[in-house]
GROMACS .gro file of N, CA and C in nm:
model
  354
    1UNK      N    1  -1.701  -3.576  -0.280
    1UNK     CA    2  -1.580  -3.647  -0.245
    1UNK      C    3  -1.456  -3.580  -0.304
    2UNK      N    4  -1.477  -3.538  -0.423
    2UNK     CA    5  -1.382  -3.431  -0.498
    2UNK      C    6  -1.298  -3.336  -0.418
    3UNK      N    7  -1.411  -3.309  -0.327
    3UNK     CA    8  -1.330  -3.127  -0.222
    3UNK      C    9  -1.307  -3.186  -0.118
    4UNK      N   10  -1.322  -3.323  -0.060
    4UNK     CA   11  -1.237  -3.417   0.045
    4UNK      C   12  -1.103  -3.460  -0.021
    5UNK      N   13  -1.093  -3.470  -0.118
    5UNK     CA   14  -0.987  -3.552  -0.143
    5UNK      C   15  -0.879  -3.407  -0.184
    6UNK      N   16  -0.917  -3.321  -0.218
    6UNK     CA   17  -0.850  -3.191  -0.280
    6UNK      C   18  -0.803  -3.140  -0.114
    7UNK      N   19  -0.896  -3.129  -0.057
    7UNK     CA   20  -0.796  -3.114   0.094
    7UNK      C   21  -0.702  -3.169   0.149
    8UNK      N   22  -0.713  -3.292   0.132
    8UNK     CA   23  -0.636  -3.392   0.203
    8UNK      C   24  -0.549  -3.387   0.145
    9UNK      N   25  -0.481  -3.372   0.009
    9UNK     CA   26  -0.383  -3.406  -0.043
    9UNK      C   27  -0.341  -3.227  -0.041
   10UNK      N   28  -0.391  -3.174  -0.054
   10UNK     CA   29  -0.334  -3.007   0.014
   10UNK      C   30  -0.279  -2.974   0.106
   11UNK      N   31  -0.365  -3.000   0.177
   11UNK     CA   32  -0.299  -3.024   0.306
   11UNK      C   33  -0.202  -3.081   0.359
   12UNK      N   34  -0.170  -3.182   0.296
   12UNK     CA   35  -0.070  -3.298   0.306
   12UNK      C   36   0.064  -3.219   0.282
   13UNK      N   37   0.054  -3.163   0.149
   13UNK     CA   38   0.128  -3.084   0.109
   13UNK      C   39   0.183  -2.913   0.164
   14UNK      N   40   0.095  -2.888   0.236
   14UNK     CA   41   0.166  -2.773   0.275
   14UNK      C   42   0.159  -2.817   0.392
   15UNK      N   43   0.126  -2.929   0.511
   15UNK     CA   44   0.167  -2.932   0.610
   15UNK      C   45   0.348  -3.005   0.577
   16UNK      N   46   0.358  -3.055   0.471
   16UNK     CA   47   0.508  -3.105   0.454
   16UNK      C   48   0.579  -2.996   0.413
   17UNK      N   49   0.542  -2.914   0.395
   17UNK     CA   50   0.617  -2.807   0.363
   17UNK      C   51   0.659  -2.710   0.442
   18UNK      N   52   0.517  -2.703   0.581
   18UNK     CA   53   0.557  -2.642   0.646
   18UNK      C   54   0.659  -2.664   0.774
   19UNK      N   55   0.658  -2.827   0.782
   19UNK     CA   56   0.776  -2.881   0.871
   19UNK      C   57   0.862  -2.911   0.800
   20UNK      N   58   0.896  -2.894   0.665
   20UNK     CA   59   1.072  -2.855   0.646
   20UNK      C   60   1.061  -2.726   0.627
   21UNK      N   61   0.991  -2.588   0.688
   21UNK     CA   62   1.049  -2.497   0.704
   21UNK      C   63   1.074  -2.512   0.838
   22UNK      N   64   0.992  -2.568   0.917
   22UNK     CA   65   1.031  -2.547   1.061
   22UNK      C   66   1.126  -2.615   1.089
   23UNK      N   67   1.211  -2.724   1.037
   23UNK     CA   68   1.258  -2.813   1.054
   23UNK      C   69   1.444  -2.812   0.971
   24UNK      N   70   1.443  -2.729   0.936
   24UNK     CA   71   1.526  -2.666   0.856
   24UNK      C   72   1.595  -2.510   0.809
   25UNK      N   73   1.708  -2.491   0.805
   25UNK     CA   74   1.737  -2.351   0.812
   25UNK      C   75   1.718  -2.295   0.639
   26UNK      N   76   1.651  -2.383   0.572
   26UNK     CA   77   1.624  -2.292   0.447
   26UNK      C   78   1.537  -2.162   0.419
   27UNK      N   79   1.536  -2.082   0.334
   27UNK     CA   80   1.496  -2.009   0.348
   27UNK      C   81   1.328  -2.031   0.232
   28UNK      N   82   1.254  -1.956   0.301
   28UNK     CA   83   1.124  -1.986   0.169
   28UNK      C   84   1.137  -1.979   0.044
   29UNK      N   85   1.213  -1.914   0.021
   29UNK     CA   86   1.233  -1.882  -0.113
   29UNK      C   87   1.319  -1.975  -0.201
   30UNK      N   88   1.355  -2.050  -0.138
   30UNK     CA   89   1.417  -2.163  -0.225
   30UNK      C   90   1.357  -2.268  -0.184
   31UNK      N   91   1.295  -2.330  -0.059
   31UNK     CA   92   1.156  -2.430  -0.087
   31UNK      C   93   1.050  -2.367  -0.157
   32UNK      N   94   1.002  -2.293  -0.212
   32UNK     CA   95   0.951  -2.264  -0.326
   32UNK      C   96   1.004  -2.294  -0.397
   33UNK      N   97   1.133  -2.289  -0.491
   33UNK     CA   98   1.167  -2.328  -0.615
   33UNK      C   99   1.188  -2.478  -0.588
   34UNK      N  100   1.205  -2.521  -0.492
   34UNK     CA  101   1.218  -2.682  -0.481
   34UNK      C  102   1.073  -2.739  -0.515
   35UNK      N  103   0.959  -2.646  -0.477
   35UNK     CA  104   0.858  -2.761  -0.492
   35UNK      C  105   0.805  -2.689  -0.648
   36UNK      N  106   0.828  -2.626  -0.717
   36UNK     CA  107   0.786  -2.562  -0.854
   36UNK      C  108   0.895  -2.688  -0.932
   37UNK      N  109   1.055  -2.693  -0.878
   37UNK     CA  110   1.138  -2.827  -0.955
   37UNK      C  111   1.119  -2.929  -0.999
   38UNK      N  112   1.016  -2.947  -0.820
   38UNK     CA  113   0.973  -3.059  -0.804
   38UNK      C  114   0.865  -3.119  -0.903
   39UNK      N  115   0.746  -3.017  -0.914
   39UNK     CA  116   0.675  -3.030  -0.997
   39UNK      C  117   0.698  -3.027  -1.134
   40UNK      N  118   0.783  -2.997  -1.197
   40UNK     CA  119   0.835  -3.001  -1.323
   40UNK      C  120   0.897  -3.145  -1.352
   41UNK      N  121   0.993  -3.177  -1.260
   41UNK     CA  122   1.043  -3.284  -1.248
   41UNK      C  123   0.975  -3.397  -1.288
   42UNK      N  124   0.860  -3.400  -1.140
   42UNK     CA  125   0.732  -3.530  -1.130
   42UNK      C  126   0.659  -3.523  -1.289
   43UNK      N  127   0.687  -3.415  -1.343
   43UNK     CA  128   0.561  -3.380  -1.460
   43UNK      C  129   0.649  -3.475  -1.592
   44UNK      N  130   0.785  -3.454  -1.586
   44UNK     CA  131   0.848  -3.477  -1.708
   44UNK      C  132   0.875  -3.638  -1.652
   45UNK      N  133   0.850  -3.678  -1.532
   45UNK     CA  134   0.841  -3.818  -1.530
   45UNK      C  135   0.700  -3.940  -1.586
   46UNK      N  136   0.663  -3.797  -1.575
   46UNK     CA  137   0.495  -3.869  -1.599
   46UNK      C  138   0.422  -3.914  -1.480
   47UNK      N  139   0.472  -3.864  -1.369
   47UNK     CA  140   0.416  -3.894  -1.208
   47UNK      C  141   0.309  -3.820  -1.195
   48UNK      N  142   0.369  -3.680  -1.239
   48UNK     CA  143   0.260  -3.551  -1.155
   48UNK      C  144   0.101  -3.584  -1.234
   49UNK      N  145   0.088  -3.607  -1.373
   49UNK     CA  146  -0.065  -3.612  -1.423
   49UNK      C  147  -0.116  -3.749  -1.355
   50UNK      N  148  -0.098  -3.857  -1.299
   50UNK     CA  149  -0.205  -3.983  -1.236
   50UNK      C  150  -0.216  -3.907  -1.109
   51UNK      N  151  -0.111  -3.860  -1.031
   51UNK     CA  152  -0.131  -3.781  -0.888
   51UNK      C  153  -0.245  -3.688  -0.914
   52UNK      N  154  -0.251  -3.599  -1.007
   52UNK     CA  155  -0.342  -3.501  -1.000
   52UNK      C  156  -0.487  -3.516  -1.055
   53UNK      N  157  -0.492  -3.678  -1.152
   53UNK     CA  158  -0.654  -3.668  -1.177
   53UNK      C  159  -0.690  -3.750  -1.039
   54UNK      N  160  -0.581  -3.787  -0.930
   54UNK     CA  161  -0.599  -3.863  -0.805
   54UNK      C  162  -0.650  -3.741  -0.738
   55UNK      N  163  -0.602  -3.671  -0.682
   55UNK     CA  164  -0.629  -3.577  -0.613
   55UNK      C  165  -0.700  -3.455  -0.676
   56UNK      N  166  -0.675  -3.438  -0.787
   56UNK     CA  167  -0.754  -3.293  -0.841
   56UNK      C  168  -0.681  -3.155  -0.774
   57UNK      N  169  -0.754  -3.073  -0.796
   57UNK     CA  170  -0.745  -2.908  -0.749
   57UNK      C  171  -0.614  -2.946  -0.566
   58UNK      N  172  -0.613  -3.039  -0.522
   58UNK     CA  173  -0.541  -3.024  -0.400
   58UNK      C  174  -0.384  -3.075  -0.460
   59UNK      N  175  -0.363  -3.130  -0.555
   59UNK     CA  176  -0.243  -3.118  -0.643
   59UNK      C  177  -0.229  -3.041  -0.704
   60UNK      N  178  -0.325  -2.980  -0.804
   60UNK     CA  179  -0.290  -2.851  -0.881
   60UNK      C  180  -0.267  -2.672  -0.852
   61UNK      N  181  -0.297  -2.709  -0.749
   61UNK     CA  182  -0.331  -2.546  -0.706
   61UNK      C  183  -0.184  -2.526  -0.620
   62UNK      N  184  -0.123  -2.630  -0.546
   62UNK     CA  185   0.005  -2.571  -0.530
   62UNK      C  186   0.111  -2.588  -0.542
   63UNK      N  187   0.210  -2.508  -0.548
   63UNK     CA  188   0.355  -2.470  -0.653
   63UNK      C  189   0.411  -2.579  -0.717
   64UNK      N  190   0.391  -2.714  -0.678
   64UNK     CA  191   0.429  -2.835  -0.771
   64UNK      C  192   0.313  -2.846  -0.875
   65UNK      N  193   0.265  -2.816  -0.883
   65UNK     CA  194   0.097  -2.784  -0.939
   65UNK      C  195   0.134  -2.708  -1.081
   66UNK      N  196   0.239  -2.603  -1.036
   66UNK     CA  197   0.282  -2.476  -1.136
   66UNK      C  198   0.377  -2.529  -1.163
   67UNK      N  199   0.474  -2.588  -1.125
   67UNK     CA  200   0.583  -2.649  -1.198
   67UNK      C  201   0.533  -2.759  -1.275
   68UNK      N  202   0.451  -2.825  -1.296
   68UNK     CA  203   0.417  -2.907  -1.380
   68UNK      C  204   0.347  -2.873  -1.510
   69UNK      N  205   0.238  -2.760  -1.505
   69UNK     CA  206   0.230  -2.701  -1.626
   69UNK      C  207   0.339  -2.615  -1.669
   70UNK      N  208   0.430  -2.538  -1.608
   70UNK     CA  209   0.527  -2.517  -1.688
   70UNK      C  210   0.589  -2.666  -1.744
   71UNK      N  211   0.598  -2.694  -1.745
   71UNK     CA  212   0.667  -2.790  -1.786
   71UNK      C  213   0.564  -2.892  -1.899
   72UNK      N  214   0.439  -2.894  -1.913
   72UNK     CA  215   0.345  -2.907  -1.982
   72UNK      C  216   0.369  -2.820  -2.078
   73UNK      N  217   0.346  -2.678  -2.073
   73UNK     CA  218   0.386  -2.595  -2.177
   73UNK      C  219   0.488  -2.602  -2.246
   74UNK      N  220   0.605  -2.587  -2.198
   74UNK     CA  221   0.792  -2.642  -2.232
   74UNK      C  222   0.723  -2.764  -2.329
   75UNK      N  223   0.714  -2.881  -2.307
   75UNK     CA  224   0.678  -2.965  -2.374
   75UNK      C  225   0.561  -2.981  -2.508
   76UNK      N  226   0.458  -2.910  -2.486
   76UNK     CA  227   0.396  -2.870  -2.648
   76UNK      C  228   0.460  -2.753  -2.695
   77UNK      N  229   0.536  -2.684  -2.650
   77UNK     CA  230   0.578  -2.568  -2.722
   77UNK      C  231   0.704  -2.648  -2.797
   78UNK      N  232   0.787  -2.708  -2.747
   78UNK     CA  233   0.927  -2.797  -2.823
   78UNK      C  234   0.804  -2.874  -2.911
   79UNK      N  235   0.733  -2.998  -2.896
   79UNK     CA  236   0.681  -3.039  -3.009
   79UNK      C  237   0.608  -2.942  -3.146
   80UNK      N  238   0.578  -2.790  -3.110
   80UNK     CA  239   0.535  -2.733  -3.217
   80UNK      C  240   0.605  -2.642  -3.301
   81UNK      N  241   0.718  -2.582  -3.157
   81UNK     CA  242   0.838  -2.525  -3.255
   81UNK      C  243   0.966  -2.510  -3.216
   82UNK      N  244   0.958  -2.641  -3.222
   82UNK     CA  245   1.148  -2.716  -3.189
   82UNK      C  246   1.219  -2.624  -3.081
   83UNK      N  247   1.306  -2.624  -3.088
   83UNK     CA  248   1.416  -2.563  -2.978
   83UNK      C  249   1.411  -2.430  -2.924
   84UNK      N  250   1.312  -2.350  -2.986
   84UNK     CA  251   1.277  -2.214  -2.904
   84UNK      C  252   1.120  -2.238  -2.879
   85UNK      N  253   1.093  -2.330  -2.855
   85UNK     CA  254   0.962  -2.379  -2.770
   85UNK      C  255   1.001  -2.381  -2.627
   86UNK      N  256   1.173  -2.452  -2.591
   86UNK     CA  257   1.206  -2.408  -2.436
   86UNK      C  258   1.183  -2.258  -2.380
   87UNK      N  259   1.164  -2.140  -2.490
   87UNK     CA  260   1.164  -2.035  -2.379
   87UNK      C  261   1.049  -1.979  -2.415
   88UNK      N  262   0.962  -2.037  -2.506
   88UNK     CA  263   0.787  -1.974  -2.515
   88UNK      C  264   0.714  -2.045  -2.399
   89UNK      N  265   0.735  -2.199  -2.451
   89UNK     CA  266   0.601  -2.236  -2.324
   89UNK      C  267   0.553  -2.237  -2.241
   90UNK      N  268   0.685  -2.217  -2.108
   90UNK     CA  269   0.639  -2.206  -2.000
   90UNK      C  270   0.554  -2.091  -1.959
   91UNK      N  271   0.641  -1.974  -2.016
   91UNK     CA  272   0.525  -1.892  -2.021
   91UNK      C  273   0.418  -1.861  -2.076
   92UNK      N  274   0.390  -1.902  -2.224
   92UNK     CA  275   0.252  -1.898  -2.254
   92UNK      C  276   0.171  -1.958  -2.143
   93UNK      N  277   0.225  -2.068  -2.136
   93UNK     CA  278   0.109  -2.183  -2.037
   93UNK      C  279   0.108  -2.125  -1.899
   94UNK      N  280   0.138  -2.049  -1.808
   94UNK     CA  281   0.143  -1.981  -1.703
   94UNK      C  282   0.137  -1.885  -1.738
   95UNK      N  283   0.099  -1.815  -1.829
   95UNK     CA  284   0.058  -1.647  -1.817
   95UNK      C  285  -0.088  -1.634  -1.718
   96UNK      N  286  -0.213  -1.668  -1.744
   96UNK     CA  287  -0.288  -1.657  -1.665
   96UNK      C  288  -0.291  -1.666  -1.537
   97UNK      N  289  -0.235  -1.820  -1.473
   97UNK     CA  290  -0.228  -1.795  -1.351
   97UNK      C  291  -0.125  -1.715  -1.299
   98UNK      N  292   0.003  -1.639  -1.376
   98UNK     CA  293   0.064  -1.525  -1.322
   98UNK      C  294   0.033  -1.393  -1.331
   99UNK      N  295  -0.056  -1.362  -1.390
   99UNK     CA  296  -0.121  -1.282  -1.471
   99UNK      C  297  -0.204  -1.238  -1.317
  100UNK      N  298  -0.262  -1.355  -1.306
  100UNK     CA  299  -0.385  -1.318  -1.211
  100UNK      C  300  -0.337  -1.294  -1.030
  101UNK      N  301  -0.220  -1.401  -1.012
  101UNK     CA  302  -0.149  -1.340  -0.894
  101UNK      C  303  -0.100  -1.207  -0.845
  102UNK      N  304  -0.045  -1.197  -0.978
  102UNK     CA  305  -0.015  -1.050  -1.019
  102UNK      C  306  -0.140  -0.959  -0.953
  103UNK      N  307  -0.220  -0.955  -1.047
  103UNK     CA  308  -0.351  -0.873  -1.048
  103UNK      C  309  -0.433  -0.861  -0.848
  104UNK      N  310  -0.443  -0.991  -0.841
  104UNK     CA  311  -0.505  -1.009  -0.723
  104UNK      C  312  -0.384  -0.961  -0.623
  105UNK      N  313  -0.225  -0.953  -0.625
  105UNK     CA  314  -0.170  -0.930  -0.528
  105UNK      C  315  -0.196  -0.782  -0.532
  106UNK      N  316  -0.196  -0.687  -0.637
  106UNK     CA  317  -0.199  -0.557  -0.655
  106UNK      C  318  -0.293  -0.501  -0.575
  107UNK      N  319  -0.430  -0.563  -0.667
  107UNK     CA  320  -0.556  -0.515  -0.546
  107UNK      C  321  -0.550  -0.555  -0.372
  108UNK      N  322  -0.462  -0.680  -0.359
  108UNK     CA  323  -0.480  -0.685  -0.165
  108UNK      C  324  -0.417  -0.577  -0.123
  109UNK      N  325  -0.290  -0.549  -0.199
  109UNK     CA  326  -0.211  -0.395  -0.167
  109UNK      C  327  -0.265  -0.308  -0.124
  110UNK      N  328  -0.383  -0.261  -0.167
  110UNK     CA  329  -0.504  -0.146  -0.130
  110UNK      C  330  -0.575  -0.136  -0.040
  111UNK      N  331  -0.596  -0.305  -0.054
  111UNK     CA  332  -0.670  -0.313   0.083
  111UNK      C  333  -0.597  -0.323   0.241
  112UNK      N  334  -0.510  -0.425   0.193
  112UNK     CA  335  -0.448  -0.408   0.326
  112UNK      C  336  -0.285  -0.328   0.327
  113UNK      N  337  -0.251  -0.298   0.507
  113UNK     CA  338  -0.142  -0.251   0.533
  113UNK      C  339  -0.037  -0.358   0.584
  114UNK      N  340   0.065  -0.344   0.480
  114UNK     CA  341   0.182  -0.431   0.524
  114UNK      C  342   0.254  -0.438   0.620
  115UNK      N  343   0.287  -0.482   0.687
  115UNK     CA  344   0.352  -0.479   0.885
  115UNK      C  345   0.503  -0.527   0.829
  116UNK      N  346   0.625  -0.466   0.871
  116UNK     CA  347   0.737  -0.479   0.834
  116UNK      C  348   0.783  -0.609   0.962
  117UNK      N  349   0.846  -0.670   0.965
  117UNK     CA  350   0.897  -0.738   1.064
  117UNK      C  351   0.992  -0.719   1.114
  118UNK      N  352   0.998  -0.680   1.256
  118UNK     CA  353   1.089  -0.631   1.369
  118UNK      C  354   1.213  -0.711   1.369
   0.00000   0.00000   0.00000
């Protein structure tokens, strides 16, 4: 029931995402930072953690997903070392999963050929 419910709420989510791109002249790159905001936001409200032991992996895995552990991190890093905890935590706490985007985007590079758009 776990990987039903991780879809559904995935899905949910990038089909809403993908009709305010279609639906709107923004560009991706700033609905990305809206839903990473977003997730930071929901996180420092205390929304995003009941949503995500609700849904699991179909909340966490995307970009509000990442804005919320940044923002997890930000927050034990200020409780352990006050006011320059704002610019350690986020990244400690997101090094891996950037780490690994990183890594995995490098290797698709190799494999595949990039098509420029006309």
């Amino acid at each position: 029931m776990d990987y039903v419910k991780a879809f559904i709420v995935g899905g949910l989510i990038c089909a809403a995402v993908q009709i305010l791109l279609d639906r709107t002249k923004l560009m991706p790159g700033r609905v990305m930072v809206l839903l990473v905001c977003g997730g930071a936001l929901l996180g420092f409200c205390g929304l995003y953690d009941p949503f995500q032991k609700l849904a699991g992996a179909g909340a966490g895995v995307p970009l509000p997903g990442f804005g919320n552990v940044l923002w997890q991190g930000v927050k034990e890093a200020v409780d352990k070392y006050g006011f320059m905890g704002v610019f350690m935590g986020g990244f400690q706490a997101s090094a891996v999963g950037i780490s690994a985007a990183l890594i995995f985007g490098y290797i698709a590079s190799f494999i595949f050929e990039p098509k420029m758009k006309k």
